[in-house]
C-alpha cells in the first residue's frame, strides 16, 4: 500500500532563517505531488504541485519554493522565513490518472 | 477557474442528531467531488467521494448527494457521535485534472 511521510512534524524558526520541509511517498511511482498550507482555522491553500521530477508549478507568488529531486520526494524551502510563513504545511499525492488526493500528517511551522 | 463555496463554517449538533454540510461549485465541467475529515493537528483524510454519473452515495452513517443542475453537493452524517467532531472539507475537480479546489471547511462539533 502507499504511504506518505513528511518531516519535521513541528518546527520553530526565527524570522530570516531558512526552511526545508521534506516529503516522500512510498509504494507508488510517478505520483503527482503537492504542497498545501493551512493557516490557523482556515482552508487549504495550494502552494505548489509537481507532475514529475524537476517539474514544479507554483500557484501563488510567495517567499517559498519547491523542488522534486527524485520521483517520490518533494521538498518545500525558503531562504529567509517571514512571520507570515507560519502555518500548517501539508504534503499530498495522487496518481496521474486519478483525482483522489492523499495527505500526509502535516508539519507545524511557527516563525518567531 | 473553479470556485467552491462551503456552508456553514461552523455547525454544532446534539449527539445522535444528523448533520448536513453543503457546497456549491462554479465550473459545470467538474465531475469529481470528495469530502475530507480533518482532526486536530492531522492531515485531512478522505471519507467519501462521488462522481457526476451518480446522484447519491452512502457509506454506513455518511452519505453524499449531488445535484449537477444546481451545481451543489452535500454531506450527510446520521446518528452523529462525538468522534465525528472535526473539520470537514468539500472539494471539486475535473476528471484527470491535477488539482482539487477545496471549500473553506466546516467545523463540526457534536455535543454529548
mmCIF file of C-alpha atoms in Angstrom:
data_model
loop_
_atom_site.group_PDB
_atom_site.id
_atom_site.type_symbol
_atom_site.label_atom_id
_atom_site.label_comp_id
_atom_site.label_asym_id
_atom_site.label_seq_id
_atom_site.Cartn_x
_atom_site.Cartn_y
_atom_site.Cartn_z
ATOM 1 C CA UNK A 1 0.000 0.000 0.000
ATOM 2 C CA UNK A 2 1.025 3.586 -0.484
ATOM 3 C CA UNK A 3 2.211 5.777 2.371
ATOM 4 C CA UNK A 4 3.286 9.373 2.614
ATOM 5 C CA UNK A 5 5.735 10.760 5.144
ATOM 6 C CA UNK A 6 6.650 14.331 5.856
ATOM 7 C CA UNK A 7 9.017 15.853 8.385
ATOM 8 C CA UNK A 8 9.689 17.502 10.646
ATOM 9 C CA UNK A 9 6.304 17.364 12.378
ATOM 10 C CA UNK A 10 6.880 20.639 14.209
ATOM 11 C CA UNK A 11 9.346 23.429 13.661
ATOM 12 C CA UNK A 12 10.001 26.762 15.362
ATOM 13 C CA UNK A 13 12.230 29.022 13.332
ATOM 14 C CA UNK A 14 13.349 32.657 13.719
ATOM 15 C CA UNK A 15 12.473 35.257 11.113
ATOM 16 C CA UNK A 16 15.081 35.323 8.367
ATOM 17 C CA UNK A 17 16.203 31.729 8.837
ATOM 18 C CA UNK A 18 15.980 29.085 6.069
ATOM 19 C CA UNK A 19 13.389 26.345 5.832
ATOM 20 C CA UNK A 20 13.368 22.833 4.477
ATOM 21 C CA UNK A 21 10.357 20.523 4.767
ATOM 22 C CA UNK A 22 10.648 17.117 3.187
ATOM 23 C CA UNK A 23 8.057 14.688 1.918
ATOM 24 C CA UNK A 24 8.368 11.197 0.491
ATOM 25 C CA UNK A 25 5.810 8.801 -0.921
ATOM 26 C CA UNK A 26 6.253 5.036 -0.818
ATOM 27 C CA UNK A 27 4.528 2.262 -2.706
ATOM 28 C CA UNK A 28 3.856 4.076 -5.963
ATOM 29 C CA UNK A 29 5.648 5.513 -8.978
ATOM 30 C CA UNK A 30 5.203 8.757 -10.913
ATOM 31 C CA UNK A 31 2.790 10.383 -8.474
ATOM 32 C CA UNK A 32 1.593 13.955 -8.632
ATOM 33 C CA UNK A 33 2.929 15.717 -5.555
ATOM 34 C CA UNK A 34 1.513 18.750 -3.781
ATOM 35 C CA UNK A 35 2.316 21.230 -1.034
ATOM 36 C CA UNK A 36 -0.605 22.916 0.726
ATOM 37 C CA UNK A 37 -0.621 25.475 3.510
ATOM 38 C CA UNK A 38 -3.319 25.855 6.094
ATOM 39 C CA UNK A 39 -3.334 28.970 8.257
ATOM 40 C CA UNK A 40 -4.877 28.575 11.718
ATOM 41 C CA UNK A 41 -8.604 27.877 11.375
ATOM 42 C CA UNK A 42 -8.532 28.368 7.637
ATOM 43 C CA UNK A 43 -8.913 26.352 4.474
ATOM 44 C CA UNK A 44 -6.340 24.617 2.300
ATOM 45 C CA UNK A 45 -4.234 26.773 0.010
ATOM 46 C CA UNK A 46 -2.364 25.005 -2.795
ATOM 47 C CA UNK A 47 1.206 26.279 -2.951
ATOM 48 C CA UNK A 48 2.965 24.010 -5.453
ATOM 49 C CA UNK A 49 2.350 20.870 -7.421
ATOM 50 C CA UNK A 50 4.586 18.624 -9.479
ATOM 51 C CA UNK A 51 3.794 16.077 -12.177
ATOM 52 C CA UNK A 52 7.342 14.783 -12.483
ATOM 53 C CA UNK A 53 10.992 15.145 -11.492
ATOM 54 C CA UNK A 54 12.115 18.737 -11.828
ATOM 55 C CA UNK A 55 8.630 19.909 -12.873
ATOM 56 C CA UNK A 56 7.184 22.434 -10.424
ATOM 57 C CA UNK A 57 4.098 24.602 -10.807
ATOM 58 C CA UNK A 58 3.587 27.489 -8.419
ATOM 59 C CA UNK A 59 0.069 28.529 -7.558
ATOM 60 C CA UNK A 60 0.725 31.736 -5.659
ATOM 61 C CA UNK A 61 3.662 34.151 -5.560
ATOM 62 C CA UNK A 62 5.368 33.857 -2.211
ATOM 63 C CA UNK A 63 8.509 33.513 -0.182
ATOM 64 C CA UNK A 64 8.669 29.746 -0.693
ATOM 65 C CA UNK A 65 9.996 27.394 -3.349
ATOM 66 C CA UNK A 66 9.615 23.699 -4.068
ATOM 67 C CA UNK A 67 11.837 21.080 -5.640
ATOM 68 C CA UNK A 68 11.438 17.468 -6.724
ATOM 69 C CA UNK A 69 14.887 15.910 -6.934
ATOM 70 C CA UNK A 70 13.564 12.342 -7.095
ATOM 71 C CA UNK A 71 10.343 10.745 -8.302
ATOM 72 C CA UNK A 72 8.842 10.318 -4.842
ATOM 73 C CA UNK A 73 10.498 13.195 -2.997
ATOM 74 C CA UNK A 74 9.120 16.711 -2.680
ATOM 75 C CA UNK A 75 10.843 19.489 -0.752
ATOM 76 C CA UNK A 76 9.480 22.848 0.376
ATOM 77 C CA UNK A 77 12.099 25.513 1.032
ATOM 78 C CA UNK A 78 12.653 29.110 1.916
ATOM 79 C CA UNK A 79 15.851 31.111 2.059
ATOM 80 C CA UNK A 80 14.501 33.636 4.583
ATOM 81 C CA UNK A 81 11.344 32.985 6.569
ATOM 82 C CA UNK A 82 8.754 35.662 7.272
ATOM 83 C CA UNK A 83 6.306 35.761 10.173
ATOM 84 C CA UNK A 84 3.506 35.250 7.651
ATOM 85 C CA UNK A 85 5.004 31.881 6.662
ATOM 86 C CA UNK A 86 3.729 30.370 9.914
ATOM 87 C CA UNK A 87 1.125 27.673 9.393
ATOM 88 C CA UNK A 88 0.372 24.015 8.927
ATOM 89 C CA UNK A 89 2.035 22.600 5.810
ATOM 90 C CA UNK A 90 0.649 19.523 4.163
ATOM 91 C CA UNK A 91 2.245 17.338 1.553
ATOM 92 C CA UNK A 92 -0.096 15.291 -0.623
ATOM 93 C CA UNK A 93 -0.054 12.952 -3.595
ATOM 94 C CA UNK A 94 -2.293 11.348 -6.173
ATOM 95 C CA UNK A 95 -1.924 9.206 -9.234
ATOM 96 C CA UNK A 96 -1.531 10.853 -12.608
ATOM 97 C CA UNK A 97 -4.730 9.243 -13.803
ATOM 98 C CA UNK A 98 -6.782 9.788 -10.697
ATOM 99 C CA UNK A 99 -8.321 12.558 -8.659
ATOM 100 C CA UNK A 100 -8.304 11.456 -5.037
ATOM 101 C CA UNK A 101 -5.589 13.285 -3.141
ATOM 102 C CA UNK A 102 -3.983 11.692 -0.091
ATOM 103 C CA UNK A 103 -2.451 13.899 2.555
ATOM 104 C CA UNK A 104 0.461 13.455 4.907
ATOM 105 C CA UNK A 105 0.220 14.224 8.602
ATOM 106 C CA UNK A 106 1.417 17.794 8.226
ATOM 107 C CA UNK A 107 4.191 19.980 9.589
ATOM 108 C CA UNK A 108 3.530 22.805 12.020
ATOM 109 C CA UNK A 109 5.782 25.796 11.320
ATOM 110 C CA UNK A 110 5.970 28.694 13.732
ATOM 111 C CA UNK A 111 8.116 31.632 12.713
ATOM 112 C CA UNK A 112 9.121 33.785 15.680
ATOM 113 C CA UNK B 1 -11.371 28.622 -12.777
ATOM 114 C CA UNK B 2 -13.322 26.523 -10.332
ATOM 115 C CA UNK B 3 -14.633 28.083 -7.118
ATOM 116 C CA UNK B 4 -16.111 26.065 -4.254
ATOM 117 C CA UNK B 5 -18.232 27.620 -1.520
ATOM 118 C CA UNK B 6 -18.938 25.654 1.670
ATOM 119 C CA UNK B 7 -21.565 26.305 4.348
ATOM 120 C CA UNK B 8 -21.872 26.560 7.261
ATOM 121 C CA UNK B 9 -18.432 27.439 8.579
ATOM 122 C CA UNK B 10 -19.351 26.042 11.999
ATOM 123 C CA UNK B 11 -22.016 23.524 12.955
ATOM 124 C CA UNK B 12 -22.983 22.237 16.373
ATOM 125 C CA UNK B 13 -25.395 19.310 16.783
ATOM 126 C CA UNK B 14 -26.534 17.073 19.596
ATOM 127 C CA UNK B 15 -25.158 13.555 19.669
ATOM 128 C CA UNK B 16 -27.460 11.261 17.751
ATOM 129 C CA UNK B 17 -28.836 14.010 15.511
ATOM 130 C CA UNK B 18 -27.966 14.460 11.841
ATOM 131 C CA UNK B 19 -25.529 16.962 10.368
ATOM 132 C CA UNK B 20 -25.609 18.391 6.853
ATOM 133 C CA UNK B 21 -22.843 20.371 5.160
ATOM 134 C CA UNK B 22 -23.406 21.955 1.758
ATOM 135 C CA UNK B 23 -21.095 23.012 -1.048
ATOM 136 C CA UNK B 24 -21.624 24.751 -4.355
ATOM 137 C CA UNK B 25 -19.245 24.792 -7.293
ATOM 138 C CA UNK B 26 -18.946 27.077 -10.283
ATOM 139 C CA UNK B 27 -17.430 25.011 -13.121
ATOM 140 C CA UNK B 28 -20.031 22.797 -14.783
ATOM 141 C CA UNK B 29 -17.188 20.645 -16.155
ATOM 142 C CA UNK B 30 -16.273 19.444 -12.644
ATOM 143 C CA UNK B 31 -17.173 15.800 -12.200
ATOM 144 C CA UNK B 32 -15.395 14.575 -9.071
ATOM 145 C CA UNK B 33 -16.421 15.649 -5.553
ATOM 146 C CA UNK B 34 -14.581 14.290 -2.488
ATOM 147 C CA UNK B 35 -15.128 15.036 1.179
ATOM 148 C CA UNK B 36 -12.309 15.107 3.716
ATOM 149 C CA UNK B 37 -12.305 14.964 7.513
ATOM 150 C CA UNK B 38 -9.521 16.696 9.389
ATOM 151 C CA UNK B 39 -8.935 16.040 13.053
ATOM 152 C CA UNK B 40 -6.963 18.496 15.124
ATOM 153 C CA UNK B 41 -3.286 18.562 14.205
ATOM 154 C CA UNK B 42 -3.606 15.939 11.481
ATOM 155 C CA UNK B 43 -3.802 15.850 7.727
ATOM 156 C CA UNK B 44 -7.223 15.608 6.029
ATOM 157 C CA UNK B 45 -8.485 12.096 5.383
ATOM 158 C CA UNK B 46 -10.828 11.161 2.543
ATOM 159 C CA UNK B 47 -14.144 9.915 3.928
ATOM 160 C CA UNK B 48 -16.326 9.668 0.842
ATOM 161 C CA UNK B 49 -16.411 10.846 -2.752
ATOM 162 C CA UNK B 50 -18.873 10.979 -5.609
ATOM 163 C CA UNK B 51 -18.575 11.271 -9.357
ATOM 164 C CA UNK B 52 -21.025 13.088 -11.568
ATOM 165 C CA UNK B 53 -22.531 9.957 -13.045
ATOM 166 C CA UNK B 54 -24.340 9.233 -9.755
ATOM 167 C CA UNK B 55 -26.654 11.331 -7.617
ATOM 168 C CA UNK B 56 -26.068 9.766 -4.207
ATOM 169 C CA UNK B 57 -23.575 7.546 -2.438
ATOM 170 C CA UNK B 58 -23.735 6.069 1.042
ATOM 171 C CA UNK B 59 -21.198 4.507 3.369
ATOM 172 C CA UNK B 60 -22.707 3.498 6.706
ATOM 173 C CA UNK B 61 -23.641 6.746 8.510
ATOM 174 C CA UNK B 62 -22.216 9.001 5.813
ATOM 175 C CA UNK B 63 -23.878 9.946 2.547
ATOM 176 C CA UNK B 64 -23.171 12.442 -0.185
ATOM 177 C CA UNK B 65 -25.704 13.823 -2.652
ATOM 178 C CA UNK B 66 -25.002 15.652 -5.890
ATOM 179 C CA UNK B 67 -27.249 17.976 -7.887
ATOM 180 C CA UNK B 68 -25.455 18.689 -11.163
ATOM 181 C CA UNK B 69 -28.124 21.037 -12.430
ATOM 182 C CA UNK B 70 -27.868 23.286 -9.399
ATOM 183 C CA UNK B 71 -24.120 22.631 -9.050
ATOM 184 C CA UNK B 72 -24.230 21.714 -5.413
ATOM 185 C CA UNK B 73 -23.395 18.690 -3.313
ATOM 186 C CA UNK B 74 -23.932 17.866 0.328
ATOM 187 C CA UNK B 75 -22.515 15.670 3.072
ATOM 188 C CA UNK B 76 -24.991 13.995 5.418
ATOM 189 C CA UNK B 77 -23.917 12.380 8.679
ATOM 190 C CA UNK B 78 -26.610 10.494 10.569
ATOM 191 C CA UNK B 79 -26.613 9.320 14.193
ATOM 192 C CA UNK B 80 -23.705 11.590 14.977
ATOM 193 C CA UNK B 81 -21.158 10.538 17.558
ATOM 194 C CA UNK B 82 -18.515 12.514 19.495
ATOM 195 C CA UNK B 83 -15.777 11.147 17.228
ATOM 196 C CA UNK B 84 -17.458 12.874 14.285
ATOM 197 C CA UNK B 85 -16.262 16.196 15.705
ATOM 198 C CA UNK B 86 -13.708 17.563 13.224
ATOM 199 C CA UNK B 87 -13.284 19.978 10.340
ATOM 200 C CA UNK B 88 -14.820 18.785 7.090
ATOM 201 C CA UNK B 89 -13.749 19.961 3.632
ATOM 202 C CA UNK B 90 -15.501 19.517 0.338
ATOM 203 C CA UNK B 91 -13.653 19.736 -2.969
ATOM 204 C CA UNK B 92 -14.276 19.625 -6.703
ATOM 205 C CA UNK B 93 -12.238 18.847 -9.770
ATOM 206 C CA UNK B 94 -12.402 17.715 -13.359
ATOM 207 C CA UNK B 95 -11.628 14.060 -14.027
ATOM 208 C CA UNK B 96 -7.932 13.705 -14.789
ATOM 209 C CA UNK B 97 -7.042 17.238 -13.710
ATOM 210 C CA UNK B 98 -4.153 17.564 -11.287
ATOM 211 C CA UNK B 99 -5.776 19.937 -8.865
ATOM 212 C CA UNK B 100 -8.638 19.789 -6.396
ATOM 213 C CA UNK B 101 -10.319 23.037 -5.393
ATOM 214 C CA UNK B 102 -11.335 22.973 -1.736
ATOM 215 C CA UNK B 103 -14.091 24.700 0.166
ATOM 216 C CA UNK B 104 -13.207 26.710 3.261
ATOM 217 C CA UNK B 105 -14.150 23.965 5.693
ATOM 218 C CA UNK B 106 -16.844 23.358 8.310
ATOM 219 C CA UNK B 107 -16.002 22.860 11.960
ATOM 220 C CA UNK B 108 -18.470 20.260 13.228
ATOM 221 C CA UNK B 109 -18.958 19.869 16.975
ATOM 222 C CA UNK B 110 -21.007 17.007 18.397
ATOM 223 C CA UNK B 111 -22.402 17.834 21.825
ATOM 224 C CA UNK B 112 -22.886 14.882 24.198
#
